[in-house]
CSV table of C-alpha atoms in Angstrom, one decimal:
chain,number,residue,atom,x,y,z
F,1191,UNK,CA,89.4,113.3,113.0
F,1192,UNK,CA,89.1,112.0,116.6
F,1193,UNK,CA,92.2,112.4,118.8
F,1194,UNK,CA,94.5,109.3,118.8
F,1195,UNK,CA,94.1,107.1,121.9
F,1196,UNK,CA,97.5,105.4,121.9
F,1197,UNK,CA,101.1,106.5,121.7
F,1198,UNK,CA,102.9,103.2,122.1
F,1199,UNK,CA,102.1,99.8,120.6
F,1200,UNK,CA,103.8,96.7,122.1
F,1201,UNK,CA,103.7,93.6,119.8
F,1202,UNK,CA,104.2,90.1,120.8
F,1203,UNK,CA,106.5,88.3,118.3
F,1204,UNK,CA,105.8,84.6,117.8
F,1205,UNK,CA,102.3,84.0,116.5
F,1206,UNK,CA,101.6,87.7,116.2
F,1207,UNK,CA,104.1,89.1,113.8
F,1208,UNK,CA,105.7,85.9,112.6
F,1209,UNK,CA,104.2,82.5,111.7
F,1210,UNK,CA,106.2,80.4,114.1
F,1211,UNK,CA,103.5,78.6,116.2
F,1212,UNK,CA,103.7,75.3,114.4
F,1213,UNK,CA,107.5,75.1,114.6
F,1214,UNK,CA,107.6,76.0,118.3
F,1215,UNK,CA,105.0,73.4,119.2
F,1216,UNK,CA,106.8,70.7,117.1
F,1217,UNK,CA,110.2,71.6,118.6
F,1218,UNK,CA,108.8,71.2,122.2
F,1219,UNK,CA,107.3,67.8,121.2
F,1220,UNK,CA,110.5,66.6,119.6
F,1221,UNK,CA,112.6,67.7,122.6
F,1222,UNK,CA,110.3,65.7,124.9
F,1223,UNK,CA,110.8,62.6,122.7
F,1224,UNK,CA,114.5,63.0,122.8
F,1225,UNK,CA,114.6,63.0,126.6
F,1226,UNK,CA,111.9,60.3,127.1
F,1227,UNK,CA,109.4,62.8,128.6
F,1228,UNK,CA,105.7,62.8,128.2
F,1229,UNK,CA,105.1,64.3,124.8
F,1230,UNK,CA,102.6,67.2,125.0
F,1231,UNK,CA,99.7,67.4,122.6
F,1232,UNK,CA,99.7,70.1,120.0
F,1233,UNK,CA,97.2,72.1,122.0
F,1234,UNK,CA,99.3,71.8,125.2
F,1235,UNK,CA,102.5,72.8,123.4
F,1236,UNK,CA,100.8,75.7,121.7
F,1237,UNK,CA,99.3,76.9,125.0
F,1238,UNK,CA,102.8,77.8,126.5
F,1239,UNK,CA,103.9,79.8,123.5
F,1240,UNK,CA,104.5,83.4,124.7
F,1241,UNK,CA,105.9,82.3,128.1
F,1242,UNK,CA,109.7,82.2,128.7
F,1243,UNK,CA,111.0,78.7,127.9
F,1244,UNK,CA,111.7,77.8,131.5
F,1245,UNK,CA,108.2,78.8,132.5
F,1246,UNK,CA,106.9,76.8,129.5
F,1247,UNK,CA,108.9,73.8,130.7
F,1248,UNK,CA,107.5,74.1,134.2
F,1249,UNK,CA,103.9,74.3,132.9
F,1250,UNK,CA,104.3,71.3,130.6
F,1251,UNK,CA,106.4,69.1,132.9
F,1252,UNK,CA,105.7,70.4,136.5
F,1253,UNK,CA,107.4,67.4,138.1
F,1254,UNK,CA,110.6,67.6,136.0
F,1255,UNK,CA,113.7,68.2,138.1
F,1256,UNK,CA,115.2,71.7,137.5
F,1257,UNK,CA,118.5,70.1,136.8
F,1258,UNK,CA,117.1,68.6,133.6
F,1259,UNK,CA,116.0,72.0,132.2
F,1260,UNK,CA,119.3,72.7,130.5
F,1261,UNK,CA,119.2,69.4,128.5
F,1262,UNK,CA,115.6,70.1,127.5
F,1263,UNK,CA,116.5,73.6,126.5
F,1264,UNK,CA,119.4,72.3,124.3
F,1265,UNK,CA,117.1,69.8,122.6
F,1266,UNK,CA,114.4,72.4,122.0
F,1267,UNK,CA,116.9,74.8,120.5
F,1268,UNK,CA,118.4,72.0,118.3
F,1269,UNK,CA,115.0,71.3,116.7
F,1270,UNK,CA,113.9,75.0,116.5
F,1271,UNK,CA,117.1,76.5,115.2
F,1272,UNK,CA,117.5,73.7,112.6
F,1273,UNK,CA,114.4,75.0,110.8
F,1274,UNK,CA,113.8,78.6,112.0
F,1275,UNK,CA,114.9,80.1,108.7
F,1276,UNK,CA,111.7,78.6,107.2
F,1277,UNK,CA,109.6,81.0,109.4
F,1278,UNK,CA,108.2,84.0,107.7
F,1279,UNK,CA,106.4,87.2,108.8
F,1280,UNK,CA,102.6,87.0,108.4
F,1281,UNK,CA,101.4,88.6,105.2
F,1282,UNK,CA,101.2,92.4,105.4
F,1283,UNK,CA,103.3,92.7,108.6
F,1284,UNK,CA,106.1,94.8,107.1
F,1285,UNK,CA,103.7,97.1,105.4
F,1286,UNK,CA,101.6,97.4,108.6
F,1287,UNK,CA,104.6,98.3,110.7
F,1288,UNK,CA,105.6,100.9,108.1
F,1289,UNK,CA,102.2,102.6,108.2
F,1290,UNK,CA,102.2,102.8,112.0
F,1291,UNK,CA,105.7,104.1,112.1
F,1292,UNK,CA,104.9,106.8,109.6
F,1293,UNK,CA,101.9,107.7,111.7
F,1294,UNK,CA,104.2,108.4,114.6
F,1295,UNK,CA,103.5,105.5,116.9
F,1296,UNK,CA,106.2,104.2,119.2
F,1297,UNK,CA,106.7,100.5,118.1
F,1298,UNK,CA,108.0,98.0,120.6
F,1299,UNK,CA,108.2,94.2,121.1
F,1300,UNK,CA,107.4,92.3,124.3
F,1301,UNK,CA,108.2,88.7,123.8
F,1302,UNK,CA,108.8,85.4,125.6
F,1303,UNK,CA,111.9,84.9,123.4
F,1304,UNK,CA,115.4,85.1,124.9
F,1305,UNK,CA,117.4,88.1,123.8
F,1306,UNK,CA,119.7,86.1,121.5
F,1307,UNK,CA,116.6,84.5,119.9
F,1308,UNK,CA,115.0,87.8,119.2
F,1309,UNK,CA,118.2,89.2,117.7
F,1310,UNK,CA,118.4,86.3,115.4
F,1311,UNK,CA,114.7,86.6,114.5
F,1312,UNK,CA,114.9,90.3,113.8
F,1313,UNK,CA,117.9,89.7,111.6
F,1314,UNK,CA,116.2,87.0,109.6
F,1315,UNK,CA,113.0,89.1,109.2
F,1316,UNK,CA,115.2,92.1,108.2
F,1317,UNK,CA,113.7,94.2,111.0
F,1318,UNK,CA,116.8,94.9,113.0
F,1319,UNK,CA,116.7,98.4,114.3
F,1320,UNK,CA,113.0,98.9,113.3
F,1321,UNK,CA,111.5,98.9,116.8
F,1322,UNK,CA,112.0,101.7,119.3
F,1323,UNK,CA,112.6,99.2,122.1
F,1324,UNK,CA,112.2,95.5,122.8
F,1325,UNK,CA,111.8,93.4,126.0
F,1326,UNK,CA,112.6,89.6,126.3
F,1327,UNK,CA,111.7,87.0,128.9
F,1328,UNK,CA,115.3,86.3,129.9
F,1329,UNK,CA,116.0,89.9,130.9
F,1330,UNK,CA,112.8,90.7,132.8
F,1331,UNK,CA,109.7,88.8,134.1
F,1332,UNK,CA,107.9,86.3,131.9
F,1333,UNK,CA,104.3,86.9,130.8
F,1334,UNK,CA,101.7,87.3,132.3
F,1335,UNK,CA,103.8,89.4,134.8
F,1336,UNK,CA,103.4,93.1,133.7
F,1337,UNK,CA,107.1,94.0,134.0
F,1338,UNK,CA,107.8,94.1,130.3
F,1339,UNK,CA,105.1,96.6,129.7
F,1340,UNK,CA,105.8,98.6,132.9
F,1341,UNK,CA,109.5,98.9,131.8
F,1342,UNK,CA,108.4,100.2,128.4
F,1343,UNK,CA,106.0,102.6,130.0
F,1344,UNK,CA,108.8,104.0,132.2
F,1345,UNK,CA,111.3,104.1,129.4
F,1346,UNK,CA,109.1,106.3,127.2
F,1347,UNK,CA,107.3,108.2,129.9
F,1348,UNK,CA,103.8,107.3,128.6
F,1349,UNK,CA,100.7,106.7,130.6
F,1350,UNK,CA,99.4,103.1,130.8
F,1351,UNK,CA,96.2,104.0,129.1
F,1352,UNK,CA,98.2,105.3,126.1
F,1353,UNK,CA,99.7,101.8,125.5
F,1354,UNK,CA,98.2,99.1,123.4
F,1355,UNK,CA,99.4,95.5,123.6
F,1356,UNK,CA,98.9,93.3,120.6
F,1357,UNK,CA,99.2,89.5,120.9
F,1358,UNK,CA,97.9,86.1,120.0
F,1359,UNK,CA,97.8,84.5,123.5
F,1360,UNK,CA,95.9,84.8,126.7
F,1361,UNK,CA,99.4,85.4,128.3
F,1362,UNK,CA,99.6,88.7,126.3
F,1363,UNK,CA,96.1,89.8,127.3
F,1364,UNK,CA,96.8,89.0,130.9
F,1365,UNK,CA,100.0,90.9,130.9
F,1366,UNK,CA,98.2,93.9,129.5
F,1367,UNK,CA,95.5,93.6,132.1
F,1368,UNK,CA,98.1,93.4,134.9
F,1369,UNK,CA,99.9,96.4,133.6
F,1370,UNK,CA,96.8,98.5,133.2
F,1371,UNK,CA,97.1,98.9,129.4
F,1372,UNK,CA,94.6,98.1,126.6
F,1373,UNK,CA,95.0,95.1,124.4
F,1374,UNK,CA,94.0,93.8,121.0
F,1375,UNK,CA,94.2,90.1,120.2
F,1376,UNK,CA,94.9,88.4,116.9
F,1377,UNK,CA,93.5,84.9,116.1
F,1378,UNK,CA,96.2,83.8,113.7
F,1379,UNK,CA,98.6,82.4,116.4
F,1380,UNK,CA,98.8,80.0,119.3
F,1381,UNK,CA,95.6,80.4,121.2
F,1382,UNK,CA,92.1,79.8,119.7
F,1383,UNK,CA,89.4,82.5,119.7
F,1384,UNK,CA,87.6,80.6,122.4
F,1385,UNK,CA,90.5,81.1,124.8
F,1386,UNK,CA,91.2,84.7,123.7
F,1387,UNK,CA,87.5,85.6,124.4
F,1388,UNK,CA,88.0,84.7,128.1
F,1389,UNK,CA,90.4,87.7,128.6
F,1390,UNK,CA,89.6,91.4,128.2
F,1391,UNK,CA,90.6,93.0,124.9
F,1392,UNK,CA,89.3,95.7,122.7
F,1393,UNK,CA,89.0,93.5,119.7
F,1394,UNK,CA,90.0,90.1,118.2
F,1395,UNK,CA,91.4,90.6,114.7
F,1396,UNK,CA,91.8,87.9,112.1
F,1397,UNK,CA,95.3,89.1,111.3
F,1398,UNK,CA,97.7,91.7,112.7
F,1399,UNK,CA,97.9,93.4,109.3
F,1400,UNK,CA,94.4,94.7,110.0
F,1401,UNK,CA,95.6,96.8,112.9
F,1402,UNK,CA,96.0,100.1,111.1
F,1403,UNK,CA,92.4,99.9,109.8
F,1404,UNK,CA,91.2,99.1,113.3
F,1405,UNK,CA,93.1,102.0,114.8
F,1406,UNK,CA,91.7,104.4,112.3
F,1407,UNK,CA,88.3,103.6,113.6
F,1408,UNK,CA,88.9,102.9,117.2
F,1409,UNK,CA,92.3,104.0,118.2
């Protein structure tokens, strides 16, 4: 058997492990309607998934006064938290994580969510305590800045070329490139394959559950 290439796997959360893209996009649209802002298209709202919320607001509404961000955040959370219990893990995710953990990989999360949002999501998915470490956008720099991955690299003392980022957006792939790590994309989330293909990655998988099979051949 060929030697393993990676020691640490960093997963994005929304759109990668959990099927939340539609609800996030809809919640952004509804928040805009509530405040009389220009309502983004589904494509525009999906594009910002993976960024921290403030960064997402700045991309969608670049002329919006900063003082209106708190109201927009409140309306987004109102719509999202009212339905987030409907969100489920993608099929096979729990089994996939179990396989990788048994194989000795360090499993981490690098997400655009805020810490409280990730805590809630992990509880609802019954994955609290499952990951070796997590990073959130309100505690470090938002993607595509490499800080999330660089902090994980430092925490575990691994080399960048031993880290694999797995995500569903170009933000994830750009973060990996900026941190000097490898990346695998999944096409089940926020960004279409046509966008994912514009950024460097080792593969674009149909679903994250296929990762152990890919690693067995390539990682």
